[in-house]
């Protein structure tokens, strides 16, 4: 029996260090590494069952070729040789006509640098395939941080434990940022006040002192009103602003137009509550904001994130190590990550392929060839993602994936909704079966993931699958012969690999309070209220709201958000029976007032609908939903839904103001019994 250093691969800011116990080649136990400061020995419920996922009887463990209609999930087993030969032949023929007709589709099914975009990046760059704009989760908020701070950086998560005031903004931390929540609880026990700002009364909101249930997409108006109060009451740190913030005068003019009464109207909360929030924020030090990505999934998500990111610049909260804001820490790793060496954009050799936005894959798959669009998409290679379940406006996504003239290859662990539409499904290894290395977007450690066991069945790491396809296609560049150990050596600069493999993680050397004296990673070291090309941020109303689309709101009066169900992580884990059993079945939460006027009782089967589609699920009549807003908990696989659909039947493909991101939470619907 021995233990192995591993890392959680999932799309979660906590990036836990894991100790895997292996007995005679089989994983018998997983636990959080007690010595890793962020993990503290604890994994969430989902990943503590990771072995159940790896040894799941439904694992795809050999290559499969489609024998039924697309979407039917009917496959026959084939050998790796047959699969690779046919895939290489089909892709070579398409590439000979136009490599841009081949599109990669991947996201954060694993966050690993090796099994993510290393060999895959080399492969698609060498082909000259279309590029993928990976926007589906965080790019609006990410670009807001770039515009404001110059990089995706923030305060250290561990110092939230010392904060006196914490605003948990757009995050159900108990579900999606558990280890931060432990720190927030410590702060609370030491006397800190916790505010939760979220349209849904989440499990996290239950445990905060105050909950502000604003309407979806109104966060920017709330931030402006808080600024108004900071200005009106002299709670701005004038010295910090003068030294370390640019564009303040224009921001002040804007914020002064937003008294709490105006924002209260927009946000659907009481003006006095906004005043109380602003007073707490303006008069408590250290004050910290844990912003998360839920709030930026609306038309004005980027502007709202910019406005919130400016709050600690106005109060000078950055002066304290337990003050400031954390949305992402991923930018800190730019000093060690060697993405260009891993992904080799130089293999494009001067070509400049088009870019397909992953958030509009439905439209892209249905687009004919045109001078503006380029060639019709003929081949799709999907890895680390399940777009048929997670991409917005799934009626179009499904129609696109069902095209008979589309050649689709899916690297997967299971027959997901996307794999059901594949021509070939290739069995990929899970995190316990391959080597990888991880950075984080919630803390500042690099983690190793050693393979704990040999690959099950005929599963292969993504790196090897792309290496094998490249070899079959005659791509002879030396970089395609790099094995995973070689990729690991290339992945990072300035990280002691010996120490990393010995201990399991290495911490980046960073100051405790990175912006106490300014020094933001912008050209002049100042945070920017007035960013080049963007101006000063303002409140941007939703595409679909009573104010901006009154006739649509007349027909569909309920706003819908679709946050993850507690025991799922995006669409991962939906097929793990023990977790699905806890969730029960797809639910929409609806406020008792909205339910009663529609004759809906708790537990009724309901239809949630708009012009784009209709989705059947069970109603949970609950004050977790605020009046006028329903919460369609996701992201269920369509095939586990009541009528083979999920909540994305209703969402649309319009994009955020900055970052080209999807607007999942900017969606009007109605509900009927
Ligand atoms: S999903 Fe998040 S909390 Fe759960 S084990 Fe992974 S990193 Fe940790």
Coordinates of N, CA and C in Angstrom, one line a residue, residues 507-663:
X507 N 4.6 26.8 -3.5 CA 3.9 28.1 -3.4 C 4.6 29.1 -4.2
X508 N 3.9 30.0 -4.9 CA 4.6 31.1 -5.5 C 5.0 32.1 -4.5
X509 N 6.2 32.7 -4.6 CA 6.6 33.7 -3.6 C 6.0 35.0 -4.0
X510 N 5.0 35.5 -3.2 CA 4.3 36.7 -3.4 C 4.2 37.5 -2.1
X511 N 4.1 38.8 -2.2 CA 3.9 39.6 -1.0 C 2.5 39.3 -0.4
X512 N 2.4 39.5 0.9 CA 1.1 39.3 1.5 C 0.0 40.2 1.1
X513 N 0.4 41.5 1.0 CA -0.6 42.5 0.5 C 0.0 43.1 -0.8
X514 N -0.4 42.5 -1.9 CA 0.4 42.8 -3.2 C 0.2 44.2 -3.7
X515 N -0.9 44.9 -3.3 CA -1.1 46.2 -3.8 C -1.3 47.3 -2.7
X516 N -0.6 47.0 -1.6 CA -0.7 47.9 -0.5 C -0.1 49.3 -0.9
X517 N 0.9 49.2 -1.7 CA 1.5 50.5 -2.2 C 1.3 50.6 -3.7
X518 N 0.1 50.3 -4.2 CA -0.1 50.3 -5.6 C 0.6 49.2 -6.3
X519 N 1.3 49.5 -7.4 CA 2.0 48.4 -8.1 C 1.1 47.4 -8.8
X520 N 0.0 47.9 -9.3 CA -0.9 47.0 -10.1 C -0.1 46.7 -11.4
X521 N -0.4 45.5 -12.0 CA 0.3 45.1 -13.2 C -0.2 45.8 -14.4
X522 N -0.4 47.1 -14.3 CA -0.8 48.0 -15.5 C 0.5 48.7 -15.9
X523 N 0.5 49.3 -17.1 CA 1.8 50.0 -17.5 C 2.2 51.1 -16.5
X524 N 1.3 51.8 -15.9 CA 1.8 52.8 -14.9 C 1.6 52.4 -13.5
X525 N 1.3 51.1 -13.2 CA 1.1 50.6 -11.9 C -0.1 51.1 -11.1
X526 N -1.0 51.8 -11.8 CA -2.3 52.2 -11.2 C -3.5 51.3 -11.6
X527 N -4.4 51.2 -10.7 CA -5.6 50.5 -11.1 C -6.4 51.5 -12.0
X528 N -7.2 51.0 -12.9 CA -7.8 51.9 -13.9 C -9.3 51.9 -13.8
X529 N -9.8 53.1 -13.5 CA -11.3 53.3 -13.6 C -11.7 53.6 -15.0
X530 N -10.7 54.2 -15.7 CA -11.0 54.6 -17.1 C -10.0 53.8 -18.0
X531 N -10.5 52.6 -18.5 CA -9.6 51.7 -19.2 C -9.5 52.0 -20.6
X532 N -8.3 51.9 -21.2 CA -8.2 52.2 -22.7 C -9.2 51.4 -23.5
X533 N -9.9 52.1 -24.4 CA -10.8 51.5 -25.3 C -12.2 51.1 -24.6
X534 N -12.3 51.2 -23.3 CA -13.5 50.9 -22.6 C -14.2 52.0 -21.9
X535 N -13.4 53.1 -21.6 CA -13.9 54.2 -20.9 C -14.2 53.8 -19.4
X536 N -15.1 54.6 -18.8 CA -15.5 54.4 -17.4 C -16.7 53.4 -17.4
X537 N -16.7 52.4 -16.6 CA -17.8 51.4 -16.6 C -19.1 52.0 -16.1
X538 N -20.2 51.5 -16.7 CA -21.5 52.0 -16.3 C -22.4 50.8 -16.1
X539 N -23.6 51.0 -15.5 CA -24.5 49.9 -15.4 C -25.1 49.6 -16.8
X540 N -25.1 48.3 -17.2 CA -25.6 47.9 -18.5 C -26.8 46.9 -18.2
X541 N -28.0 47.3 -18.6 CA -29.1 46.4 -18.3 C -29.1 45.1 -19.1
X542 N -29.7 44.1 -18.5 CA -29.8 42.8 -19.2 C -30.4 42.9 -20.6
X543 N -30.1 42.0 -21.5 CA -30.8 41.9 -22.8 C -32.3 41.7 -22.5
X544 N -32.5 40.8 -21.6 CA -33.9 40.3 -21.3 C -34.3 40.8 -19.9
X545 N -35.0 42.0 -19.8 CA -35.5 42.4 -18.6 C -36.7 43.3 -18.8
X546 N -37.5 43.6 -17.8 CA -38.7 44.4 -18.0 C -38.3 45.8 -18.5
X547 N -37.1 46.3 -18.1 CA -36.7 47.7 -18.5 C -36.3 47.7 -19.9
X548 N -35.5 46.7 -20.4 CA -34.9 46.8 -21.7 C -35.7 46.0 -22.8
X549 N -36.6 45.1 -22.3 CA -37.4 44.4 -23.3 C -38.8 44.2 -22.8
X550 N -39.6 45.3 -22.6 CA -40.9 45.3 -22.0 C -41.9 44.3 -22.6
X551 N -41.9 44.2 -23.9 CA -42.9 43.3 -24.5 C -42.5 41.9 -24.3
X552 N -41.2 41.6 -24.3 CA -40.8 40.2 -24.0 C -41.2 39.9 -22.6
X553 N -40.9 40.9 -21.7 CA -41.2 40.6 -20.3 C -42.7 40.5 -20.0
X554 N -43.5 41.1 -20.9 CA -44.9 40.9 -20.8 C -45.3 39.4 -21.0
X555 N -44.6 38.8 -21.9 CA -45.0 37.4 -22.2 C -44.2 36.4 -21.3
X556 N -43.0 36.8 -20.9 CA -42.2 35.9 -20.1 C -41.7 36.7 -18.8
X557 N -42.6 36.8 -17.8 CA -42.3 37.8 -16.7 C -41.3 37.3 -15.7
X558 N -40.8 36.1 -15.8 CA -39.8 35.6 -14.8 C -38.4 35.6 -15.3
X559 N -37.5 36.2 -14.5 CA -36.1 36.0 -14.9 C -35.6 34.7 -14.4
X560 N -34.7 34.0 -15.2 CA -34.2 32.7 -14.8 C -32.7 32.8 -14.7
X561 N -32.2 32.3 -13.6 CA -30.7 32.0 -13.5 C -30.6 30.5 -13.4
X562 N -29.4 30.0 -13.7 CA -29.2 28.5 -13.7 C -27.9 28.1 -13.0
X563 N -27.8 28.4 -11.7 CA -26.6 28.0 -11.0 C -26.5 26.5 -10.8
X564 N -25.2 26.0 -10.6 CA -25.1 24.6 -10.5 C -25.8 24.0 -9.3
X565 N -26.4 22.8 -9.5 CA -26.9 22.1 -8.3 C -25.7 21.7 -7.4
X566 N -26.0 21.6 -6.1 CA -24.9 21.5 -5.1 C -23.9 20.3 -5.3
X567 N -24.4 19.2 -5.8 CA -23.6 18.1 -5.9 C -23.1 17.8 -7.3
X568 N -23.2 18.8 -8.2 CA -22.7 18.7 -9.6 C -21.6 19.8 -9.7
X569 N -20.7 19.6 -10.7 CA -19.8 20.6 -11.0 C -19.9 20.9 -12.5
X570 N -20.6 21.9 -12.9 CA -21.0 22.1 -14.2 C -21.7 20.8 -14.6
X571 N -21.3 20.1 -15.7 CA -22.0 18.9 -16.0 C -21.3 17.6 -15.5
X572 N -20.1 17.8 -14.8 CA -19.4 16.7 -14.3 C -20.2 16.1 -13.1
X573 N -20.0 14.8 -12.9 CA -20.6 14.1 -11.7 C -22.1 13.8 -11.9
X574 N -22.8 14.3 -12.9 CA -24.2 14.0 -13.0 C -24.5 12.5 -13.2
X575 N -23.5 11.8 -13.7 CA -23.7 10.4 -13.9 C -23.2 9.6 -12.7
X576 N -22.7 10.2 -11.7 CA -22.3 9.5 -10.5 C -23.5 9.2 -9.7
X577 N -24.0 8.0 -9.6 CA -25.3 7.7 -9.1 C -25.5 8.2 -7.7
X578 N -24.5 8.1 -6.8 CA -24.7 8.5 -5.4 C -24.9 10.0 -5.3
X579 N -24.3 10.8 -6.2 CA -24.5 12.2 -6.2 C -25.8 12.6 -6.9
X580 N -26.2 11.9 -8.0 CA -27.4 12.2 -8.6 C -28.6 11.8 -7.7
X581 N -28.4 10.8 -6.9 CA -29.4 10.4 -5.9 C -29.7 11.5 -4.9
X582 N -28.6 12.2 -4.5 CA -28.8 13.3 -3.5 C -29.6 14.4 -4.2
X583 N -29.2 14.7 -5.4 CA -29.9 15.8 -6.1 C -31.4 15.4 -6.5
X584 N -31.6 14.1 -6.7 CA -33.0 13.7 -7.0 C -33.3 13.9 -8.4
X585 N -33.9 15.0 -8.8 CA -34.2 15.2 -10.2 C -34.1 16.7 -10.5
X586 N -34.2 17.1 -11.8 CA -34.0 18.5 -12.2 C -35.1 19.3 -11.5
X587 N -34.7 20.4 -10.9 CA -35.6 21.3 -10.2 C -35.6 22.7 -10.7
X588 N -36.8 23.4 -10.6 CA -36.8 24.8 -10.7 C -37.3 25.4 -9.4
X589 N -36.6 26.3 -8.8 CA -37.1 26.9 -7.6 C -37.9 28.1 -7.9
X590 N -39.1 28.2 -7.3 CA -40.0 29.3 -7.6 C -40.5 29.9 -6.3
X591 N -40.6 31.2 -6.2 CA -41.1 31.8 -5.0 C -42.6 31.5 -4.8
X592 N -43.0 31.3 -3.5 CA -44.4 31.0 -3.2 C -45.4 31.9 -3.9
X593 N -45.1 33.2 -4.0 CA -46.1 34.2 -4.6 C -46.2 33.9 -6.1
X594 N -45.1 33.6 -6.8 CA -45.1 33.3 -8.2 C -45.8 32.0 -8.5
X595 N -45.5 31.1 -7.6 CA -46.2 29.7 -7.7 C -47.7 29.8 -7.5
X596 N -48.1 30.6 -6.5 CA -49.5 30.5 -6.2 C -50.3 31.2 -7.3
X597 N -49.9 32.3 -8.0 CA -50.7 32.8 -9.0 C -50.7 31.9 -10.3
X598 N -49.8 31.0 -10.3 CA -49.8 30.0 -11.5 C -50.4 28.7 -11.1
X599 N -50.9 28.6 -9.9 CA -51.5 27.3 -9.4 C -50.5 26.2 -9.3
X600 N -49.3 26.5 -9.0 CA -48.2 25.5 -8.9 C -48.0 25.2 -7.4
X601 N -48.0 23.9 -7.1 CA -47.7 23.5 -5.7 C -46.3 22.8 -5.7
X602 N -45.7 22.8 -4.5 CA -44.4 22.3 -4.3 C -44.4 20.8 -4.8
X603 N -43.5 20.4 -5.6 CA -43.4 19.1 -6.1 C -44.1 18.8 -7.4
X604 N -44.9 19.8 -7.9 CA -45.6 19.6 -9.2 C -44.6 19.5 -10.3
X605 N -44.9 18.8 -11.3 CA -44.2 18.8 -12.6 C -44.6 20.1 -13.3
X606 N -43.6 20.9 -13.8 CA -43.9 22.1 -14.5 C -43.2 22.2 -15.8
X607 N -43.6 23.2 -16.6 CA -43.0 23.4 -17.9 C -42.4 24.9 -17.8
X608 N -41.1 25.0 -18.0 CA -40.5 26.3 -18.0 C -40.2 26.6 -19.5
X609 N -40.6 27.8 -19.9 CA -40.6 27.9 -21.4 C -40.4 29.4 -21.8
X610 N -39.9 29.6 -23.0 CA -39.8 30.9 -23.6 C -39.8 30.6 -25.1
X611 N -39.5 31.6 -25.9 CA -39.6 31.5 -27.4 C -38.6 30.4 -27.9
X612 N -37.5 30.2 -27.1 CA -36.5 29.3 -27.6 C -36.8 27.8 -27.4
X613 N -37.5 27.6 -26.3 CA -37.8 26.2 -26.0 C -38.6 26.0 -24.8
X614 N -38.7 24.7 -24.4 CA -39.5 24.4 -23.2 C -38.8 23.2 -22.5
X615 N -38.9 23.3 -21.2 CA -38.1 22.3 -20.4 C -39.0 21.9 -19.2
X616 N -39.1 20.6 -19.0 CA -40.0 20.1 -18.0 C -39.1 19.6 -16.8
X617 N -39.5 20.0 -15.6 CA -38.8 19.6 -14.4 C -39.8 19.7 -13.2
X618 N -39.3 19.5 -12.0 CA -40.1 19.5 -10.8 C -40.0 20.9 -10.2
X619 N -41.1 21.4 -9.7 CA -41.1 22.7 -9.0 C -40.7 22.6 -7.5
X620 N -39.8 23.4 -7.1 CA -39.6 23.5 -5.6 C -40.1 24.9 -5.2
X621 N -41.2 24.9 -4.6 CA -41.8 26.2 -4.2 C -41.0 26.6 -2.9
X622 N -40.3 27.7 -3.0 CA -39.3 28.0 -2.0 C -38.9 29.4 -2.0
X623 N -38.6 29.9 -0.8 CA -38.1 31.3 -0.7 C -36.6 31.4 -1.1
X624 N -36.0 30.3 -1.5 CA -34.7 30.4 -2.1 C -34.7 31.2 -3.4
X625 N -35.9 31.2 -4.0 CA -36.1 32.1 -5.2 C -36.7 33.4 -4.7
X626 N -36.2 34.5 -5.2 CA -36.8 35.8 -4.9 C -38.0 36.0 -5.8
X627 N -39.0 36.8 -5.5 CA -40.1 37.0 -6.3 C -39.7 37.5 -7.7
X628 N -40.2 37.0 -8.7 CA -39.9 37.4 -10.1 C -38.7 36.7 -10.7
X629 N -38.1 35.8 -9.9 CA -36.9 35.1 -10.4 C -37.0 33.6 -10.1
X630 N -36.7 32.8 -11.1 CA -36.7 31.3 -10.8 C -35.3 30.8 -11.0
X631 N -35.0 29.8 -10.3 CA -33.6 29.2 -10.3 C -33.7 27.8 -10.9
X632 N -33.2 27.7 -12.1 CA -33.2 26.3 -12.8 C -31.9 25.7 -12.5
X633 N -31.8 24.8 -11.5 CA -30.5 24.3 -11.1 C -30.0 23.3 -12.1
X634 N -28.7 23.5 -12.4 CA -28.0 22.8 -13.5 C -26.7 22.1 -13.0
X635 N -25.9 21.6 -13.9 CA -26.3 21.4 -15.3 C -26.5 19.9 -15.5
X636 N -27.8 19.5 -15.6 CA -28.1 18.1 -15.8 C -27.8 17.7 -17.2
X637 N -27.3 16.4 -17.3 CA -27.2 15.9 -18.7 C -28.6 15.8 -19.2
X638 N -28.7 16.1 -20.5 CA -30.0 16.1 -21.1 C -30.7 14.7 -21.0
X639 N -29.9 13.7 -21.2 CA -30.5 12.3 -21.1 C -31.0 11.9 -19.8
X640 N -30.6 12.6 -18.7 CA -31.1 12.4 -17.4 C -32.3 13.3 -17.1
X641 N -32.6 14.2 -18.0 CA -33.7 15.1 -17.8 C -35.1 14.4 -18.0
X642 N -36.1 15.1 -17.6 CA -37.5 14.4 -17.7 C -37.8 14.1 -19.2
X643 N -37.6 15.1 -20.0 CA -37.9 14.8 -21.4 C -36.7 15.0 -22.4
X644 N -35.5 14.6 -21.8 CA -34.3 14.6 -22.7 C -33.8 16.0 -23.0
X645 N -34.0 16.9 -22.0 CA -33.5 18.3 -22.2 C -33.0 18.8 -20.9
X646 N -32.4 19.9 -20.9 CA -32.0 20.6 -19.7 C -32.2 22.1 -19.8
X647 N -31.7 22.8 -18.8 CA -32.1 24.2 -18.6 C -31.6 25.0 -19.8
X648 N -30.5 24.5 -20.5 CA -30.0 25.3 -21.6 C -30.9 25.3 -22.8
X649 N -32.0 24.6 -22.7 CA -33.0 24.6 -23.7 C -33.6 26.1 -23.8
X650 N -33.4 26.9 -22.8 CA -34.0 28.2 -22.7 C -33.1 29.3 -22.8
X651 N -31.8 29.1 -22.6 CA -30.8 30.2 -22.6 C -30.5 30.6 -24.1
X652 N -29.8 31.7 -24.3 CA -29.6 32.2 -25.6 C -28.1 32.4 -25.8
X653 N -27.7 32.8 -27.1 CA -26.3 32.9 -27.4 C -25.8 34.3 -27.5
X654 N -26.5 35.3 -27.0 CA -26.0 36.7 -27.0 C -24.9 36.8 -26.0
X655 N -23.9 37.7 -26.2 CA -22.7 37.7 -25.5 C -22.6 38.9 -24.5
X656 N -21.7 38.8 -23.6 CA -21.4 39.9 -22.6 C -20.8 41.2 -23.3
X657 N -20.9 42.3 -22.5 CA -20.4 43.6 -23.0 C -18.9 43.5 -23.3
X658 N -18.1 42.9 -22.5 CA -16.7 42.6 -22.8 C -16.4 41.1 -22.5
X659 N -15.5 40.6 -23.2 CA -15.1 39.2 -22.9 C -15.8 38.2 -23.8
X660 N -16.7 38.6 -24.6 CA -17.4 37.7 -25.6 C -17.9 36.4 -24.9
X661 N -18.5 36.6 -23.7 CA -18.9 35.4 -22.9 C -20.4 35.2 -23.0
X662 N -20.8 34.0 -22.6 CA -22.3 33.8 -22.7 C -23.0 34.5 -21.5
X663 N -24.4 34.6 -21.8 CA -25.2 35.3 -20.8 C -26.3 34.4 -20.3

